[in-house]
């Protein structure tokens, strides 16, 4: 399995699940799959479930960064859920762990808790 | 850990070769009992070197790219040779949100030393990544990556290298074993 992308849509957020390996070969496909998901009118919050990603290099990070930029332009946020150690490592080495919001996959299908007024 | 022979792959000059080379290398590292985190580091380094070459350089004759690695005591040496480019590989200075410019920065951070060499056969970019066995009693000291100045105009056949007094000897030798893709 090289790359598999699936999405599920909730009222207030979208979850994109990526499985496999993200590199120079698979990144263009990831880019077009994400572009198809990030259409107008979708929820501002996008969660990328990376718990099934075995490998990701800087080419993959670039795809996620351009996705992050598009989501933020619309006032939303892009979260990365449950990266495996290999993905955590590149996030850490590149300093991108402070750019992306990292979350736990267990919270993916839960609406964000309301902030007390 | 015993020193293994250098493994050499001649692969098509195509994006699909990044994963092909990475999977072969990872399988060799796992067979050599290299710990998981080091396998991840080496996999990342080989992917970055290959991606860089495929994006910015020309292929070797026959539309190929050459990948080699050697599992040594305490480190894994990897190299990628292409047909050369208009520019020599250099470290990018990406801003925090920039897309691009991170590949060689990653190589620099994960390796003890890395460098480039240019000759009649093409341009080679190499890196040495520290590794240790899971049960090793001697902890490897991870030396931080070292900044590398790029060199151009090297005389044919002469090596340019960085981070050490001498270039790795394995770079100068012909492969001991050729493996097909």
Coordinates of C-alpha atoms in Angstrom, one line a residue:
Chain A
X1 CA 0.0 0.0 0.0
X2 CA 1.6 3.3 -1.1
X3 CA -1.1 5.8 -0.2
X4 CA -4.7 5.8 0.6
X5 CA -6.8 8.9 1.4
X6 CA -10.4 8.9 2.7
X7 CA -12.6 11.7 4.2
X8 CA -15.6 11.9 6.5
X9 CA -17.6 15.0 7.0
X10 CA -19.1 16.2 10.2
X11 CA -21.1 19.3 10.9
X12 CA -18.3 21.3 12.4
X13 CA -15.2 19.5 11.1
X14 CA -13.8 17.3 8.4
X15 CA -11.6 14.3 9.1
X16 CA -9.1 13.2 6.3
X17 CA -7.5 9.9 7.0
X18 CA -4.2 9.2 5.2
X19 CA -2.7 5.7 5.2
X20 CA 0.6 4.6 3.7
X21 CA 3.7 6.5 2.7
X22 CA 4.1 10.1 1.6
X23 CA 7.0 11.0 -0.5
X24 CA 7.9 12.5 -3.9
X25 CA 6.0 9.7 -5.7
X26 CA 2.7 9.8 -3.7
X27 CA 2.7 13.5 -2.7
X28 CA 1.1 14.8 -5.9
X29 CA -1.9 12.4 -5.3
X30 CA -2.2 13.6 -1.8
X31 CA -2.2 17.1 -3.0
X32 CA -5.0 16.6 -5.4
X33 CA -7.0 14.5 -2.9
X34 CA -6.7 17.3 -0.3
X35 CA -7.6 19.9 -2.9
X36 CA -10.8 18.0 -3.6
X37 CA -11.7 17.9 0.1
X38 CA -10.9 21.6 0.7
X39 CA -13.8 23.0 -1.2
X40 CA -15.7 26.1 -0.4
X41 CA -18.4 25.8 2.2
X42 CA -16.7 23.0 4.2
X43 CA -16.2 23.3 7.9
X44 CA -13.2 25.5 8.9
X45 CA -11.7 22.8 11.0
X46 CA -9.8 20.1 9.2
X47 CA -8.3 17.2 11.0
X48 CA -5.7 15.0 9.2
X49 CA -5.6 11.6 10.8
X50 CA -2.0 10.4 10.3
X51 CA -2.1 7.4 12.6
X52 CA -1.8 5.2 9.5
X53 CA 1.1 7.0 7.9
X54 CA 4.2 4.9 8.0
X55 CA 6.5 7.5 6.4
X56 CA 6.5 11.1 5.5
X57 CA 9.4 13.2 4.2
X58 CA 9.7 17.0 3.4
X59 CA 7.8 16.6 0.2
X60 CA 4.8 15.4 2.2
X61 CA 5.3 18.1 4.8
X62 CA 5.1 20.7 1.9
X63 CA 1.7 19.3 0.8
X64 CA 0.4 19.6 4.4
X65 CA 1.8 23.1 4.7
X66 CA 0.1 24.3 1.5
X67 CA -3.1 22.7 2.8
X68 CA -2.6 24.5 6.1
X69 CA -2.2 27.8 4.3
X70 CA -5.4 27.3 2.4
X71 CA -7.4 26.4 5.5
X72 CA -6.0 29.3 7.5
X73 CA -6.8 31.8 4.7
X74 CA -10.4 30.9 5.4
X75 CA -10.0 31.4 9.1
X76 CA -9.9 27.7 9.9
X77 CA -7.3 25.4 11.3
X78 CA -5.7 22.2 10.2
X79 CA -4.8 19.7 12.9
X80 CA -2.6 16.6 12.6
X81 CA -3.9 13.7 14.6
X82 CA -1.8 10.8 16.2
X83 CA 1.3 10.8 14.0
X84 CA 3.5 7.7 14.4
X85 CA 7.1 8.2 15.7
X86 CA 8.5 8.4 12.1
X87 CA 6.2 11.3 11.4
X88 CA 6.7 12.9 14.8
X89 CA 10.4 12.9 14.0
X90 CA 10.2 14.9 10.9
X91 CA 7.7 17.3 12.5
X92 CA 10.3 17.8 15.3
X93 CA 13.4 18.0 13.1
X94 CA 11.8 20.6 10.9
X95 CA 10.2 22.6 13.8
X96 CA 6.8 22.1 12.1
X97 CA 5.5 20.6 15.3
X98 CA 5.0 24.2 16.5
X99 CA 3.3 25.2 13.2
X100 CA 0.7 22.4 13.1
X101 CA -1.8 21.7 15.9
X102 CA -1.2 18.1 17.0
X103 CA -4.2 16.3 18.5
X104 CA -5.1 12.8 19.6
X105 CA -7.0 10.6 17.1
X106 CA -9.5 9.6 19.9
X107 CA -11.0 13.1 19.7
X108 CA -11.5 13.0 15.9
X109 CA -15.2 12.4 15.8
X110 CA -16.1 14.5 18.8
X111 CA -17.2 18.1 18.3
X112 CA -14.8 20.5 19.9
X113 CA -15.9 21.2 23.5
X114 CA -17.7 24.5 23.7
X115 CA -15.6 27.2 25.3
X116 CA -17.3 28.4 28.5
X117 CA -18.7 31.9 28.1
Chain B
X1 CA 27.5 -4.8 14.4
X2 CA 29.7 -6.0 11.6
X3 CA 30.6 -3.9 8.7
X4 CA 28.6 -4.9 5.7
X5 CA 29.5 -4.7 2.0
X6 CA 28.3 -1.6 0.2
X7 CA 24.9 -2.2 -1.5
X8 CA 24.4 -0.4 -4.7
X9 CA 21.1 0.1 -6.6
X10 CA 20.8 1.5 -10.1
X11 CA 17.2 2.7 -10.3
X12 CA 15.1 4.5 -12.9
X13 CA 15.3 8.3 -12.6
X14 CA 11.7 8.5 -11.4
X15 CA 9.8 9.4 -8.3
X16 CA 8.8 5.8 -7.7
X17 CA 12.5 5.0 -7.0
X18 CA 12.4 7.0 -3.8
X19 CA 10.1 4.4 -2.1
X20 CA 11.8 1.5 -3.8
X21 CA 15.2 2.5 -2.5
X22 CA 13.9 3.4 0.9
X23 CA 12.1 0.0 1.4
X24 CA 15.2 -1.9 0.3
X25 CA 17.4 0.1 2.7
X26 CA 15.0 -0.2 5.6
X27 CA 14.8 -4.0 5.1
X28 CA 18.6 -4.2 5.2
X29 CA 18.7 -2.0 8.4
X30 CA 16.1 -4.1 10.1
X31 CA 18.0 -7.3 9.2
X32 CA 21.1 -5.7 10.8
X33 CA 19.2 -5.1 14.0
X34 CA 19.4 -1.4 13.8
X35 CA 17.0 0.2 16.3
X36 CA 13.7 1.6 15.0
X37 CA 14.4 5.3 15.5
X38 CA 17.7 5.0 13.6
X39 CA 15.9 3.1 10.8
X40 CA 13.5 6.1 10.6
X41 CA 16.3 8.6 10.5
X42 CA 18.2 6.8 7.7
X43 CA 14.9 6.3 5.7
X44 CA 14.3 10.0 5.9
X45 CA 17.8 10.9 4.8
X46 CA 17.8 8.6 1.8
X47 CA 14.3 10.0 0.8
X48 CA 15.5 13.6 1.0
X49 CA 18.7 12.9 -0.9
X50 CA 16.8 11.1 -3.7
X51 CA 14.0 13.6 -3.9
X52 CA 16.5 16.4 -4.1
X53 CA 18.4 14.7 -7.0
X54 CA 15.2 13.8 -8.8
X55 CA 13.9 17.3 -8.6
X56 CA 17.0 19.3 -9.4
X57 CA 19.5 17.2 -11.3
X58 CA 19.9 15.4 -14.5
X59 CA 19.8 11.6 -14.7
X60 CA 22.8 9.3 -15.1
X61 CA 23.2 7.8 -18.6
X62 CA 20.3 5.4 -19.3
X63 CA 18.0 7.6 -17.3
X64 CA 19.2 6.1 -14.0
X65 CA 20.0 7.3 -10.5
X66 CA 22.5 5.4 -8.3
X67 CA 21.9 4.8 -4.6
X68 CA 24.4 3.2 -2.3
X69 CA 24.6 2.4 1.4
X70 CA 26.9 0.7 3.8
X71 CA 26.0 -0.4 7.3
X72 CA 29.1 0.3 9.4
X73 CA 30.0 0.1 13.1
X74 CA 28.0 3.0 14.6
X75 CA 26.8 4.6 11.5
X76 CA 25.1 4.0 8.1
X77 CA 26.5 5.7 5.1
X78 CA 24.2 6.5 2.2
X79 CA 24.9 8.2 -1.1
X80 CA 22.9 9.3 -4.2
X81 CA 24.6 9.9 -7.5
X82 CA 23.0 11.7 -10.4
X83 CA 24.1 13.3 -13.6
X84 CA 24.7 16.7 -12.1
X85 CA 22.8 20.0 -12.1
X86 CA 23.2 23.6 -12.9
X87 CA 23.5 24.3 -9.2
X88 CA 25.2 22.3 -6.4
X89 CA 23.1 21.0 -3.5
X90 CA 22.8 23.6 -0.8
X91 CA 21.1 24.2 2.4
X92 CA 17.8 26.0 2.2
X93 CA 16.7 28.7 4.6
X94 CA 13.0 28.1 4.8
X95 CA 10.8 30.4 6.7
X96 CA 8.5 28.7 9.2
X97 CA 5.6 28.2 6.9
X98 CA 7.5 27.9 3.6
X99 CA 6.8 25.0 1.4
X100 CA 10.2 23.7 0.2
X101 CA 13.9 24.2 1.2
X102 CA 13.9 21.7 4.1
X103 CA 15.3 18.6 2.4
X104 CA 19.0 19.1 3.1
X105 CA 18.3 20.8 6.4
X106 CA 16.8 17.5 7.5
X107 CA 19.9 15.6 6.2
X108 CA 22.2 18.0 8.1
X109 CA 20.3 17.5 11.3
X110 CA 20.1 13.7 11.2
X111 CA 23.7 13.1 10.0
X112 CA 27.1 13.4 11.7
X113 CA 28.5 14.7 8.4
X114 CA 27.5 15.0 4.8
X115 CA 28.9 16.3 1.6
X116 CA 29.0 16.4 -2.1
X117 CA 31.5 15.2 -4.7
X118 CA 31.6 15.9 -8.4
X119 CA 33.5 13.9 -11.0
X120 CA 33.3 12.5 -14.5
X121 CA 30.7 10.0 -13.3
X122 CA 28.3 12.6 -12.0
X123 CA 27.5 14.3 -8.7
X124 CA 27.3 12.4 -5.5
X125 CA 25.7 13.6 -2.3
X126 CA 26.4 11.5 0.8
X127 CA 25.6 11.4 4.5
X128 CA 26.6 9.4 7.5
X129 CA 23.8 8.8 10.0
X130 CA 24.7 7.5 13.5
X131 CA 22.9 4.3 14.6
X132 CA 23.1 1.9 17.4
X133 CA 21.9 -1.6 18.1
X134 CA 18.9 -2.0 20.4
X135 CA 20.9 -4.0 22.9
X136 CA 24.1 -2.0 22.5
X137 CA 25.7 -1.1 25.9
X138 CA 27.7 1.7 24.4
X139 CA 25.5 4.7 23.7
X140 CA 26.2 6.4 20.5
X141 CA 27.0 10.1 20.9
X142 CA 24.9 11.9 18.4
X143 CA 27.0 14.6 17.0
X144 CA 24.9 17.5 15.7
X145 CA 24.8 18.0 12.0
X146 CA 27.4 20.4 10.6
X147 CA 26.9 23.2 8.2
X148 CA 28.2 22.5 4.8
X149 CA 29.5 25.0 2.4
X150 CA 28.8 24.1 -1.2
X151 CA 31.6 23.9 -3.7
X152 CA 31.5 24.4 -7.4
X153 CA 34.1 24.2 -10.0
X154 CA 35.7 21.1 -8.6
X155 CA 38.3 19.5 -10.8
X156 CA 37.1 16.4 -12.5
X157 CA 37.5 13.4 -10.3
X158 CA 38.4 15.4 -7.2
X159 CA 36.3 15.1 -4.2
X160 CA 34.8 17.9 -2.1
X161 CA 33.7 16.9 1.4
X162 CA 32.8 18.4 4.6
X163 CA 32.7 17.6 8.3
X164 CA 35.8 15.3 8.3
X165 CA 39.5 15.3 7.6
X166 CA 39.1 12.7 4.9
X167 CA 36.2 11.6 2.7
X168 CA 34.7 8.2 3.6
X169 CA 36.8 5.5 1.9
X170 CA 33.7 3.7 0.8
X171 CA 32.9 6.6 -1.5
X172 CA 36.2 6.2 -3.3
X173 CA 35.8 2.5 -3.9
X174 CA 34.0 0.6 -6.6
X175 CA 30.9 -1.2 -5.3
X176 CA 31.7 -4.7 -4.0
X177 CA 28.3 -6.0 -5.0
X178 CA 25.9 -4.8 -7.6
X179 CA 22.2 -5.3 -7.1
X180 CA 19.5 -4.8 -9.7
X181 CA 16.4 -2.8 -8.8

